PDB file of C-alpha atoms in Angstrom:
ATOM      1  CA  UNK R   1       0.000   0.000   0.000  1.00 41.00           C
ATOM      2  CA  UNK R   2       1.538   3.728  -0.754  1.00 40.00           C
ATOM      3  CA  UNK R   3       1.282   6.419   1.486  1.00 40.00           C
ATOM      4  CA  UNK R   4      -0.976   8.077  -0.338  1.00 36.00           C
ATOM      5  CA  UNK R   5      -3.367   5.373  -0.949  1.00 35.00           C
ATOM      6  CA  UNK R   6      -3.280   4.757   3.220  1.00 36.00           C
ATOM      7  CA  UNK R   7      -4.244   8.406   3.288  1.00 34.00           C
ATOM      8  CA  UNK R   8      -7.168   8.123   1.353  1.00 36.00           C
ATOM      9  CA  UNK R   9      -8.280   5.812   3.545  1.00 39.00           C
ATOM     10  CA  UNK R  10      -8.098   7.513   6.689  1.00 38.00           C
ATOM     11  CA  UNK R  11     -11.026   9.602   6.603  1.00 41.00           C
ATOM     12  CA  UNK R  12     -13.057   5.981   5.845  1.00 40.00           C
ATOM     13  CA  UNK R  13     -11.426   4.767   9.461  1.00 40.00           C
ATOM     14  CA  UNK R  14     -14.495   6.960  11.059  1.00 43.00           C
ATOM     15  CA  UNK R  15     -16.804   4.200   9.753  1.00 43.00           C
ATOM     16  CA  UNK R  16     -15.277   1.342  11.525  1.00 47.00           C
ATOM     17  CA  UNK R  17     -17.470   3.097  14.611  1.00 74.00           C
ATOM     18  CA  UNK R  18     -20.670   2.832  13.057  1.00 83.00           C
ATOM     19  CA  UNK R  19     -22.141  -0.251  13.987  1.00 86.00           C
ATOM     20  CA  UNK R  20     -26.309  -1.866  13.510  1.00 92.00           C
ATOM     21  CA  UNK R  21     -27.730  -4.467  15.332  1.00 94.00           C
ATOM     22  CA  UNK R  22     -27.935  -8.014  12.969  1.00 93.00           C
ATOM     23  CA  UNK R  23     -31.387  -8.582  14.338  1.00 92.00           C
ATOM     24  CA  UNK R  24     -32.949  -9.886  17.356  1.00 91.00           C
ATOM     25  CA  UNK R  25     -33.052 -13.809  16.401  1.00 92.00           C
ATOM     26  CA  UNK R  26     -30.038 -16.240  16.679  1.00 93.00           C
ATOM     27  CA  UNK R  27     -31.500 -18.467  14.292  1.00 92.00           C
ATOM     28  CA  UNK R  28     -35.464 -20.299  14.138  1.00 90.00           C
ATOM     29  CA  UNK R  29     -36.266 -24.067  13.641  1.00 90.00           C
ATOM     30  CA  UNK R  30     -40.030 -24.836  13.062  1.00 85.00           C
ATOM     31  CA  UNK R  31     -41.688 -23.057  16.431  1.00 85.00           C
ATOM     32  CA  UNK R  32     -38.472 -22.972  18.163  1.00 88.00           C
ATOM     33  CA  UNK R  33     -37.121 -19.557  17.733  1.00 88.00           C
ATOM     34  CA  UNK R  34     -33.735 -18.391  19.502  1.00 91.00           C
ATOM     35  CA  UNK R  35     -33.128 -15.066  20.897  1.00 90.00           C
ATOM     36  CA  UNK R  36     -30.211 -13.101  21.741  1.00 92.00           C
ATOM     37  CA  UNK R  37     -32.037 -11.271  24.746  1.00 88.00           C
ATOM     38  CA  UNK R  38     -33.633 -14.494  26.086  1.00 88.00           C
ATOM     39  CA  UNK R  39     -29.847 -16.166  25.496  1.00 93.00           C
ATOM     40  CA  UNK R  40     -27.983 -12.834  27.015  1.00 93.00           C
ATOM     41  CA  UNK R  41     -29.841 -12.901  30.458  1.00 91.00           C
ATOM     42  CA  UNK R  42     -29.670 -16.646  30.945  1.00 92.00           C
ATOM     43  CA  UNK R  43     -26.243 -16.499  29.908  1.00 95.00           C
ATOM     44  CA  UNK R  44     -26.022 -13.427  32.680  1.00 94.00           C
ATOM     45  CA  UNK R  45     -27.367 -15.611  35.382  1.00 93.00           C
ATOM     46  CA  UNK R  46     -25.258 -18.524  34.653  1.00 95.00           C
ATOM     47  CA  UNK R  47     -22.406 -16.257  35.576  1.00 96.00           C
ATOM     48  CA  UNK R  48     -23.759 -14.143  38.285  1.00 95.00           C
ATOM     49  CA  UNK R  49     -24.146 -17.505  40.803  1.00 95.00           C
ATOM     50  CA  UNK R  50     -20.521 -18.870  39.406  1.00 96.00           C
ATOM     51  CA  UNK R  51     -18.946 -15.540  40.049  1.00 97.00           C
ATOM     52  CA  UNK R  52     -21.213 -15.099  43.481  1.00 96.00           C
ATOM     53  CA  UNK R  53     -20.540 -18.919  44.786  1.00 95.00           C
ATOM     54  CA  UNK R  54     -16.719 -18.055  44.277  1.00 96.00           C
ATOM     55  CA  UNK R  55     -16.569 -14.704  45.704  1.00 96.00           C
ATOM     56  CA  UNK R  56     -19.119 -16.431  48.907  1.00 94.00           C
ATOM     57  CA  UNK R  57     -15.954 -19.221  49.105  1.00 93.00           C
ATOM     58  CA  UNK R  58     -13.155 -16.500  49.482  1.00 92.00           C
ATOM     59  CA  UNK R  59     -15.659 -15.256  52.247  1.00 90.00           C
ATOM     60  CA  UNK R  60     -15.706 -18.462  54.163  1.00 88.00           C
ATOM     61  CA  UNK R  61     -19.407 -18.117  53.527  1.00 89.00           C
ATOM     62  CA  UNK R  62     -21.918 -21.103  52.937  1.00 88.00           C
ATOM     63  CA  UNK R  63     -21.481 -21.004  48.807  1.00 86.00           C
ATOM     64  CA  UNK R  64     -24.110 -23.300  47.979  1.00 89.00           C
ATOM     65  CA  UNK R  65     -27.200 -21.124  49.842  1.00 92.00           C
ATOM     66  CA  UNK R  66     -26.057 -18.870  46.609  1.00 92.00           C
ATOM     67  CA  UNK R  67     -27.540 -21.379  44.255  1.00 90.00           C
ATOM     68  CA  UNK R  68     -30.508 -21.029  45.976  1.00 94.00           C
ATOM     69  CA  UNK R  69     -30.295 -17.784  46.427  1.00 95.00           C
ATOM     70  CA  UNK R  70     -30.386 -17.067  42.376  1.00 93.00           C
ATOM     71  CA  UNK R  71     -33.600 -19.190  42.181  1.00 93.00           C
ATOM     72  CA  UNK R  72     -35.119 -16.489  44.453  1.00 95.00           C
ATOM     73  CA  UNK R  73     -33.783 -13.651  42.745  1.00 95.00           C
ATOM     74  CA  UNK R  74     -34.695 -14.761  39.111  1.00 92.00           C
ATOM     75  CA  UNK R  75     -38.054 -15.237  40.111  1.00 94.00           C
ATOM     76  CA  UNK R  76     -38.190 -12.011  42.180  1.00 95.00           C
ATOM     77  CA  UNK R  77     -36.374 -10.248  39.498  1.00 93.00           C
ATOM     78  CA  UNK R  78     -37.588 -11.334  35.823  1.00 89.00           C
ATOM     79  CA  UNK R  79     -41.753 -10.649  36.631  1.00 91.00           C
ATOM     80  CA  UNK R  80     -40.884  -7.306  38.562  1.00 94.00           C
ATOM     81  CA  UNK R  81     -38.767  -6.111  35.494  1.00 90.00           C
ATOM     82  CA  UNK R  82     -41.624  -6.396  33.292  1.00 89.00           C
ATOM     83  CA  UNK R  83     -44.112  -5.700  35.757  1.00 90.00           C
ATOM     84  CA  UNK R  84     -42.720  -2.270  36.178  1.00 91.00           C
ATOM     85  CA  UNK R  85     -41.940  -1.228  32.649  1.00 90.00           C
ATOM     86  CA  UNK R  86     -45.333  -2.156  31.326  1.00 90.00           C
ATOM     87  CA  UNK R  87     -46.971  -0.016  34.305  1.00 88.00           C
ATOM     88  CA  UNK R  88     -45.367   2.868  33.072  1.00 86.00           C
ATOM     89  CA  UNK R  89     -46.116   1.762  29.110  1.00 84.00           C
ATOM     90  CA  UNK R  90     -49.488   1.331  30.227  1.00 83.00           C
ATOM     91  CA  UNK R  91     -51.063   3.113  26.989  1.00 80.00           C
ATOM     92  CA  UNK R  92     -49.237   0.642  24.969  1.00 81.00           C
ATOM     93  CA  UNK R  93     -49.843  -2.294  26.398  1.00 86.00           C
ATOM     94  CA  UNK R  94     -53.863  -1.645  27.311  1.00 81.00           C
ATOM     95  CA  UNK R  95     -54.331  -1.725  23.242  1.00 82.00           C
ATOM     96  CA  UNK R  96     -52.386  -5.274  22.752  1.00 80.00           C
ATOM     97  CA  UNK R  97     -52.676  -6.772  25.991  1.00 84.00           C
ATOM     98  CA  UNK R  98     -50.822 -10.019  24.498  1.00 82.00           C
ATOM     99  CA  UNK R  99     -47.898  -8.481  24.322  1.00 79.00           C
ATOM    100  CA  UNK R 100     -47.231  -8.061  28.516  1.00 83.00           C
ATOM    101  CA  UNK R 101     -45.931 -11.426  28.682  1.00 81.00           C
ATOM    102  CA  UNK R 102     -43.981 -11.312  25.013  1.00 77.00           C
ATOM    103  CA  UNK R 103     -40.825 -10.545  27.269  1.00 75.00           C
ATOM    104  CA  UNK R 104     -39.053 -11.952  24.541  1.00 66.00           C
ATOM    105  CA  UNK R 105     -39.824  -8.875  22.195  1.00 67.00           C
ATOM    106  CA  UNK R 106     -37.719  -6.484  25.515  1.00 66.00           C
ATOM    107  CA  UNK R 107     -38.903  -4.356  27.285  1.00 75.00           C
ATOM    108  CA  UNK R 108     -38.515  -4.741  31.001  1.00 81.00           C
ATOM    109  CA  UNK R 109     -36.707  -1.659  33.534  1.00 89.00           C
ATOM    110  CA  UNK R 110     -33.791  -2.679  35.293  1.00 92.00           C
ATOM    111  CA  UNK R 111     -35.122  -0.957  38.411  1.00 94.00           C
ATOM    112  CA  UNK R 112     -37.993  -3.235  38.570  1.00 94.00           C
ATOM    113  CA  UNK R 113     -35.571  -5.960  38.591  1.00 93.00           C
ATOM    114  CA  UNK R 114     -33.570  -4.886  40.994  1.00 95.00           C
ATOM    115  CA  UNK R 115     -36.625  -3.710  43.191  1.00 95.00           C
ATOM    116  CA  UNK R 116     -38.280  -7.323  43.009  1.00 95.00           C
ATOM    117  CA  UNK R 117     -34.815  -9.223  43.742  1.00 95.00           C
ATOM    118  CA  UNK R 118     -34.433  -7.012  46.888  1.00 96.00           C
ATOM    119  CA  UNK R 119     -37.608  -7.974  48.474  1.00 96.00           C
ATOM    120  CA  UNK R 120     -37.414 -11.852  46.955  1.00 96.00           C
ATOM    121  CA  UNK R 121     -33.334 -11.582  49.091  1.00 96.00           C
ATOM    122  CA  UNK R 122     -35.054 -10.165  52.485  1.00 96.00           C
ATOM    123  CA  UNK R 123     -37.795 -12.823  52.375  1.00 97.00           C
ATOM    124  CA  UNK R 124     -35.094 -15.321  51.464  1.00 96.00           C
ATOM    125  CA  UNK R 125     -32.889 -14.088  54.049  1.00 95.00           C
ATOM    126  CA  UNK R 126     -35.538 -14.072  56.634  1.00 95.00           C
ATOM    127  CA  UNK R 127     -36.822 -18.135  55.644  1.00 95.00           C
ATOM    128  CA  UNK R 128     -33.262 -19.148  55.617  1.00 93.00           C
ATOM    129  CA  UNK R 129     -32.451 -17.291  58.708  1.00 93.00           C
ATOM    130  CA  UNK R 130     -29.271 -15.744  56.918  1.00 93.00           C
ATOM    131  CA  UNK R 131     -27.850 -12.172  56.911  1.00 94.00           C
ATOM    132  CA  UNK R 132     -28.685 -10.071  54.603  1.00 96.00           C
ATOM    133  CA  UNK R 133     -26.282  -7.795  53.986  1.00 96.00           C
ATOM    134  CA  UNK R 134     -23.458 -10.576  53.951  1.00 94.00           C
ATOM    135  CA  UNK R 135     -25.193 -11.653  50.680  1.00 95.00           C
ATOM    136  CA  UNK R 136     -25.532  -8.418  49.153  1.00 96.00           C
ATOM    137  CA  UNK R 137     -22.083  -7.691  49.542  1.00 96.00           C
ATOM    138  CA  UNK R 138     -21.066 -10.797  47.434  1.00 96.00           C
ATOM    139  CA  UNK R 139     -23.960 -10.625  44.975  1.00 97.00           C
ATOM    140  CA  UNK R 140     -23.236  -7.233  44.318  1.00 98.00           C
ATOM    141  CA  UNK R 141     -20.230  -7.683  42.220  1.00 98.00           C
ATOM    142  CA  UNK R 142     -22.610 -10.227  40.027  1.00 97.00           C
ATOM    143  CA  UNK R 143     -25.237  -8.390  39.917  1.00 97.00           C
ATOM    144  CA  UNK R 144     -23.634  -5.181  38.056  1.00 98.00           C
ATOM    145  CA  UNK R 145     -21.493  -7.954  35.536  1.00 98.00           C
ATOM    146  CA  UNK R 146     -25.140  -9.200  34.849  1.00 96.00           C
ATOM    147  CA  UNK R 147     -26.591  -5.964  33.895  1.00 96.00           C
ATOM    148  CA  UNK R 148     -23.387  -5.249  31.682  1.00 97.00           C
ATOM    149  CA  UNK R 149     -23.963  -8.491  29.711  1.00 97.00           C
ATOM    150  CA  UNK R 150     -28.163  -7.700  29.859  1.00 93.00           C
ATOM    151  CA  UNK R 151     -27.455  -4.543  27.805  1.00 94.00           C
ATOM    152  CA  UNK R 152     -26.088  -5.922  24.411  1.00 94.00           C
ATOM    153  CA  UNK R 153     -29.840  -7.283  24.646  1.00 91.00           C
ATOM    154  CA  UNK R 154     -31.088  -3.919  23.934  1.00 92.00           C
ATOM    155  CA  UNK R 155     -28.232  -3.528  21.191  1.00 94.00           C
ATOM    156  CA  UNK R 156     -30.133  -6.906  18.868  1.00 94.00           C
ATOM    157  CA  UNK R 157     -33.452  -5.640  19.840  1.00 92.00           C
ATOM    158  CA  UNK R 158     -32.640  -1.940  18.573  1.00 93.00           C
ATOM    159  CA  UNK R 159     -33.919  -0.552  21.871  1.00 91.00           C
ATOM    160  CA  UNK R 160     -32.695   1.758  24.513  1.00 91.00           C
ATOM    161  CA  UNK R 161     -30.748   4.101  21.797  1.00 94.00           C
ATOM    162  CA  UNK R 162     -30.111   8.002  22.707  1.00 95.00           C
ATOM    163  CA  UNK R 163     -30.774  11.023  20.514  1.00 95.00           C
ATOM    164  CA  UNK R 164     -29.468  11.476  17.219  1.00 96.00           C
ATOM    165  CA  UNK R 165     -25.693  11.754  16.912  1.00 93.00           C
ATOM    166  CA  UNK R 166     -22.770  12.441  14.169  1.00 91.00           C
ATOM    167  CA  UNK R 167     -20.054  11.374  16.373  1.00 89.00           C
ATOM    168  CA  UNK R 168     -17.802   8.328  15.174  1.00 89.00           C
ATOM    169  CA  UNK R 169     -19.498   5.914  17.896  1.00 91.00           C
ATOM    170  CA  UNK R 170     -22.742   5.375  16.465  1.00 93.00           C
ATOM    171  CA  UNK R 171     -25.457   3.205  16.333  1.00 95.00           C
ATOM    172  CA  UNK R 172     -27.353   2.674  12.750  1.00 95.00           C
ATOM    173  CA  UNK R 173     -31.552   1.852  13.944  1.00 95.00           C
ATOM    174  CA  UNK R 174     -33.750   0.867  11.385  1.00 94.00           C
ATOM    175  CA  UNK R 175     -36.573   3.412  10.675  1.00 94.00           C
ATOM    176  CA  UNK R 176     -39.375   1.091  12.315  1.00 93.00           C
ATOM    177  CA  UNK R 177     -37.611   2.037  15.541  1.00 93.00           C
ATOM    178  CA  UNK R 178     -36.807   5.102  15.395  1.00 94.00           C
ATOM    179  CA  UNK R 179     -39.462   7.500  16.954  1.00 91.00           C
ATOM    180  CA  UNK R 180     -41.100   9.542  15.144  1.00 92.00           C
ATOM    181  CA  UNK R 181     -39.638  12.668  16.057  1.00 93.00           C
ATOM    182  CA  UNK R 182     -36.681  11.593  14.408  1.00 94.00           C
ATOM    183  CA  UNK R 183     -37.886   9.734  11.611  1.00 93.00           C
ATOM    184  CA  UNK R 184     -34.941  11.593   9.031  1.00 94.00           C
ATOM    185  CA  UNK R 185     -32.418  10.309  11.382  1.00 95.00           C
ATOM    186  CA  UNK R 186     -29.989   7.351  10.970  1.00 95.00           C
ATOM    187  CA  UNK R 187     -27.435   7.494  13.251  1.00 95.00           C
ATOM    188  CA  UNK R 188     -28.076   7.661  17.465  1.00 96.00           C
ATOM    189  CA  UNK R 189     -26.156   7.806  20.592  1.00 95.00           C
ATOM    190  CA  UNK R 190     -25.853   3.500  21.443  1.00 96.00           C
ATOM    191  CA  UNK R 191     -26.370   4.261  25.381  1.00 96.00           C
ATOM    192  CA  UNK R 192     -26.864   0.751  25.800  1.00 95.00           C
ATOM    193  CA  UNK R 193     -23.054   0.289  25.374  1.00 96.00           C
ATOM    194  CA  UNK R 194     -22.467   3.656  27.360  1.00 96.00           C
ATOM    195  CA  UNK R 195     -23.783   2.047  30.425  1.00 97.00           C
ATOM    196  CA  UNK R 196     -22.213  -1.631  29.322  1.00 97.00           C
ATOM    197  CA  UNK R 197     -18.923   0.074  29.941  1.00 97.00           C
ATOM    198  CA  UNK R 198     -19.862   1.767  33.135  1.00 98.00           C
ATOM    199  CA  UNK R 199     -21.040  -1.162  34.221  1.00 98.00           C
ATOM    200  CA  UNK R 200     -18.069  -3.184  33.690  1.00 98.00           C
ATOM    201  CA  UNK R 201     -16.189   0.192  35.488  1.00 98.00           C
ATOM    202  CA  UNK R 202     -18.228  -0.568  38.836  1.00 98.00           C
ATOM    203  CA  UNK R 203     -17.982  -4.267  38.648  1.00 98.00           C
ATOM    204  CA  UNK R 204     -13.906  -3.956  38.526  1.00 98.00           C
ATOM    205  CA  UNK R 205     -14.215  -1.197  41.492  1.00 98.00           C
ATOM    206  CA  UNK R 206     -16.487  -3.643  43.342  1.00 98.00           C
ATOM    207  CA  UNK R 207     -13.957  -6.779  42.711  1.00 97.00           C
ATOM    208  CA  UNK R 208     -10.713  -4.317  43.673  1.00 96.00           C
ATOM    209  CA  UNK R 209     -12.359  -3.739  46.886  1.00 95.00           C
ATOM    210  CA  UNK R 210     -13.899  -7.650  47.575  1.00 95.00           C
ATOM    211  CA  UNK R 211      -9.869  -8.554  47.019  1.00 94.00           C
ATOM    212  CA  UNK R 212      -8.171  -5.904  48.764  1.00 91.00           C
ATOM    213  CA  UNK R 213     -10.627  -6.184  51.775  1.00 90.00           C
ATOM    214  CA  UNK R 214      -9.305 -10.213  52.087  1.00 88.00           C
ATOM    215  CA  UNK R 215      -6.223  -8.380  52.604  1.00 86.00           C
ATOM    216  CA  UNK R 216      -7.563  -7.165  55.899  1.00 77.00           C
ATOM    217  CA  UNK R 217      -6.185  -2.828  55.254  1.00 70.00           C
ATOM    218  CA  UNK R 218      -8.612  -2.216  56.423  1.00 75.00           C
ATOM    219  CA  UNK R 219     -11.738  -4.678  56.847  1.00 83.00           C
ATOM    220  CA  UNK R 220     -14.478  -3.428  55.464  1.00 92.00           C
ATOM    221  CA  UNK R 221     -17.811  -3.626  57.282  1.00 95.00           C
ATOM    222  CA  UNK R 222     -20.522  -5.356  56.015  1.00 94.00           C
ATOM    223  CA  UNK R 223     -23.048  -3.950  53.498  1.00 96.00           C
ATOM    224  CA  UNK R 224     -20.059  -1.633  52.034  1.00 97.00           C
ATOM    225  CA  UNK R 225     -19.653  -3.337  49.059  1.00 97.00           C
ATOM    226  CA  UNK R 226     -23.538  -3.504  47.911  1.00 98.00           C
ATOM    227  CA  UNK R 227     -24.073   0.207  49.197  1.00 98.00           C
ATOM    228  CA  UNK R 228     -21.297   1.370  46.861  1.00 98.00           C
ATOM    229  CA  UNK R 229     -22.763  -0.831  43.969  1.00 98.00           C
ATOM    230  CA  UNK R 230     -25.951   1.224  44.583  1.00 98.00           C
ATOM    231  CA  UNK R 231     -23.939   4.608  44.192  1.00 98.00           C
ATOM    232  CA  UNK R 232     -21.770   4.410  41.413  1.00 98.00           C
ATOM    233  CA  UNK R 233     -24.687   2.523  39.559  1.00 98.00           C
ATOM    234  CA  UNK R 234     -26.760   4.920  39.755  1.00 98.00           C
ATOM    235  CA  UNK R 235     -24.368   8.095  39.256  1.00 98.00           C
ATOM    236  CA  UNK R 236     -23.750   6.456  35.648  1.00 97.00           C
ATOM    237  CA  UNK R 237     -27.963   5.516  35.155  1.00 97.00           C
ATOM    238  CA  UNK R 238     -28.485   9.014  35.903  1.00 97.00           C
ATOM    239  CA  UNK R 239     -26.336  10.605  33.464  1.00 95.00           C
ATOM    240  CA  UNK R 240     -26.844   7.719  30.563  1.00 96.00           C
ATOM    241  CA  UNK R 241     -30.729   8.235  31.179  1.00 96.00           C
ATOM    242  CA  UNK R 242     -30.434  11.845  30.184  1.00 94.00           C
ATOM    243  CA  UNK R 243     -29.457  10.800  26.782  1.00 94.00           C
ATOM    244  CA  UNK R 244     -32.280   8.011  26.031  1.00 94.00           C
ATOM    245  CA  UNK R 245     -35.165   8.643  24.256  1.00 91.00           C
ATOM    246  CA  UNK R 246     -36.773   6.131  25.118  1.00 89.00           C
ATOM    247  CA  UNK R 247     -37.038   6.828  29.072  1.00 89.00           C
ATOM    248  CA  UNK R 248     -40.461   5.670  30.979  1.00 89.00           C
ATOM    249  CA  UNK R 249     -41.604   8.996  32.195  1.00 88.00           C
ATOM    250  CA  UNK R 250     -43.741  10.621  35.043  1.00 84.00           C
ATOM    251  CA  UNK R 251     -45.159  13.808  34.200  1.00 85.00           C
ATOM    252  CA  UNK R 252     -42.092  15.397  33.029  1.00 89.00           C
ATOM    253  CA  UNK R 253     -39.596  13.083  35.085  1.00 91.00           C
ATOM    254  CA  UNK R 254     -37.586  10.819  33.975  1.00 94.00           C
ATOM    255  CA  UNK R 255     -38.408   7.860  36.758  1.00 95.00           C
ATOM    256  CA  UNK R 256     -34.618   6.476  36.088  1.00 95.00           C
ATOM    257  CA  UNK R 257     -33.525   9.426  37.077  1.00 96.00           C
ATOM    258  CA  UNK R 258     -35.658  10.182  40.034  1.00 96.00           C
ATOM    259  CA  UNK R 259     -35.106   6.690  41.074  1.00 96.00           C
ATOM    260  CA  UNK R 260     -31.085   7.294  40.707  1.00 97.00           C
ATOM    261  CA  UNK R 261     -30.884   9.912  42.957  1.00 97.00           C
ATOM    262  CA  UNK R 262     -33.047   7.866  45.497  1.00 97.00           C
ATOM    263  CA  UNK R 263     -30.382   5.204  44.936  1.00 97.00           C
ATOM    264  CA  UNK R 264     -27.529   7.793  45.095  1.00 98.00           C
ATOM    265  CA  UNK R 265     -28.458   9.602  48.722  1.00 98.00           C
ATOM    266  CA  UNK R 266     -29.228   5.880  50.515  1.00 98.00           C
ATOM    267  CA  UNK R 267     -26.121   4.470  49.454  1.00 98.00           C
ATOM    268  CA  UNK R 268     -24.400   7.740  50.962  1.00 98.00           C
ATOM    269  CA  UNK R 269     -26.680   7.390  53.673  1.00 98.00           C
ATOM    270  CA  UNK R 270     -25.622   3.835  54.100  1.00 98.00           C
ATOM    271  CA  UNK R 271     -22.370   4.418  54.235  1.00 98.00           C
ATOM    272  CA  UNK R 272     -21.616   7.393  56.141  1.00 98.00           C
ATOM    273  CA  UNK R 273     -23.712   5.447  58.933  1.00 97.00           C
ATOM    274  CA  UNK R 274     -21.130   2.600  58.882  1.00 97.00           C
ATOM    275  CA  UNK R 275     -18.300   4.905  58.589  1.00 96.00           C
ATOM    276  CA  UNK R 276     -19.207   7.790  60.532  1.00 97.00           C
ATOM    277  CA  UNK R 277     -22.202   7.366  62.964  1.00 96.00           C
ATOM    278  CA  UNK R 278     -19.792   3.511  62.945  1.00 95.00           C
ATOM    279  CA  UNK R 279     -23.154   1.587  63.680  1.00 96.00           C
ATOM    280  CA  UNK R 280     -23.880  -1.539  61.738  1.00 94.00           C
ATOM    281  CA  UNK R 281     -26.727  -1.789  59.246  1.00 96.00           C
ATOM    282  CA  UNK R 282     -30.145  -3.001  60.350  1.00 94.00           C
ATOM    283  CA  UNK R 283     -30.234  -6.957  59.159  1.00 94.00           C
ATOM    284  CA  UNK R 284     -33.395  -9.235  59.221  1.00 90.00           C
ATOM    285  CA  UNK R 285     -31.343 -11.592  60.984  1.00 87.00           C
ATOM    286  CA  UNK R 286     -28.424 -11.466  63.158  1.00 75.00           C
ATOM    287  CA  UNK R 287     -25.021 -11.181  61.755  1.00 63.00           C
ATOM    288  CA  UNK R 288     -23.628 -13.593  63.506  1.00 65.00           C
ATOM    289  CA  UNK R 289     -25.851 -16.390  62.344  1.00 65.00           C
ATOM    290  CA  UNK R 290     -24.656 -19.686  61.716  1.00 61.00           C
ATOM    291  CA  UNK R 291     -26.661 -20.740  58.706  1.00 70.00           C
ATOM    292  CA  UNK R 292     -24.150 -18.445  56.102  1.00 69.00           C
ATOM    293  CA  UNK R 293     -21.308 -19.253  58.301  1.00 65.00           C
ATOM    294  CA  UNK R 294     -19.440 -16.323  58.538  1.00 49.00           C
ATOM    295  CA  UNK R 295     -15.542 -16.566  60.324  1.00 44.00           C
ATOM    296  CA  UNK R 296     -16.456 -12.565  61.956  1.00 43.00           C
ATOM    297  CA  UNK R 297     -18.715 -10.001  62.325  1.00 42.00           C
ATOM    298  CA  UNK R 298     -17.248  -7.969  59.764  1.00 43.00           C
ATOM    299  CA  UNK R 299     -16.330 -11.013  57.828  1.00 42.00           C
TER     300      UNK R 299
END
């Protein structure tokens, strides 16, 4: 290649940012159809109660109440997430009722999920007489890799896309998704990849402090790691959200938003309690209970 053929081609280089989903089916046999979203958040699970059963083991903690544990969650989880996104679609979905159970198709809210799997952990905490905090801390750094890997769902379903952009990273959505307010547009903002990669940001700030705590410089207490899951989360919702234009809205709100800054103040809440009023969290069972095994109070 000459130099000034490889200069021709740099202002083509641009391109190699644009990027379309290939479609929301893996491949169909007869009835059987194969999804990547259905495929992405199994796949997800799979690797939330690996990564949780080995980070529960480092803990000296009862690894296999984990596995049950994720049944819990998924089922807490999985109707919440849909539950809550078709509430605030309700327009939508009161004209093709059919389609609040085509999960398949997207459509659920991440807070939802999270909502339902925090009640489905305290009752499950409560029944198996565990701590709860204990298992947030080593769900959290799951639970954040999950929602990293859930978001490439949006990406083959052509969902979740910000406003129109001309900057080298961006996402091509056909025009049957595009709203109609920007109809004449091609090219979008792909905040489903945004908030991939701050995702994957938190979970390797969650894992640096679940290994350097093992150290012992210092301990942390309990409930540290989950409450600073729920900050830095929700810092990098709240800004991602602004760009969407698909958000599920109150009034004028953005309800991501609103419920960001919830999760922002009780995380700082949270931990300036343990770190400055130095109290322990309130638990639906006693710390020291046997049935998680833990080897100390602040592990």
């Amino acid at each position: 290649m000459t130099i000034t053929s490889w200069l021709l081609d740099v202002p083509l280089l641009p391109l190699a940012f644009e990027f379309a989903s290939p479609g929301p089916i893996i491949l169909k046999i007869g009835p059987l159809t194969l999804r990547w979203y259905g495929l992405l958040i199994a796949s997800a699970v799979l690797i939330g109660v690996a990564l949780s059963s080995y980070l529960a083991k480092r803990r000296h903690l009862n690894s296999e109440i984990i596995g049950d544990l994720a049944i819990w969650l998924v089922l807490g989880a999985i109707p919440s997430a849909r539950l809550y996104y078709v509430l605030f679609e309700w327009q939508q979905y009161a004209q093709h009722p059919a389609d609040i159970i085509a999960i398949w198709k997207g459509g659920i809210a991440i807070h939802g999920a999270i909502l339902g799997g925090l009640i489905a952990a305290l009752i499950f905490s409560r029944v198996r007489q565990v701590p709860f905090w204990q298992l947030a801390d080593v769900v959290a750094p799951s639970l954040i890799l999950g929602q990293a890997i859930g978001r490439w769902g949006n990406f083959f379903n052509s969902e979740a896309f910000g406003g129109p952009t001309n900057l080298p990273l961006k996402l091509y959505i056909p025009p049957v998704q595009r709203p109609p307010a920007y109809a004449n547009f091609d090219y979008f903002h792909p905040t489903f990849l945004y908030e991939s990669v701050w995702n994957l940001m938190v979970f390797g700030l969650l894992i640096f402090l679940f290994f350097r705590d093992l150290q012992g410089k210092p301990r942390l207490k309990v409930g540290t790691i989950f409450l600073s899951y729920l900050i830095f989360y929700s810092m990098g919702r709240f800004w991602i959200e602004g760009l969407r234009t698909d958000s599920l809205m109150l009034g004028p709100l953005r309800i991501a938003q609103v419920v960001s800054l919830v999760g922002i103040t009780l995380g700082s809440a949270g931990l300036a309690w343990l770190y400055v009023v130095k109290r322990n969290l309130p638990d639906v069972v006693s710390a020291n209970s046997n049935n998680l095994k833990s080897d100390s109070e602040n592990y």
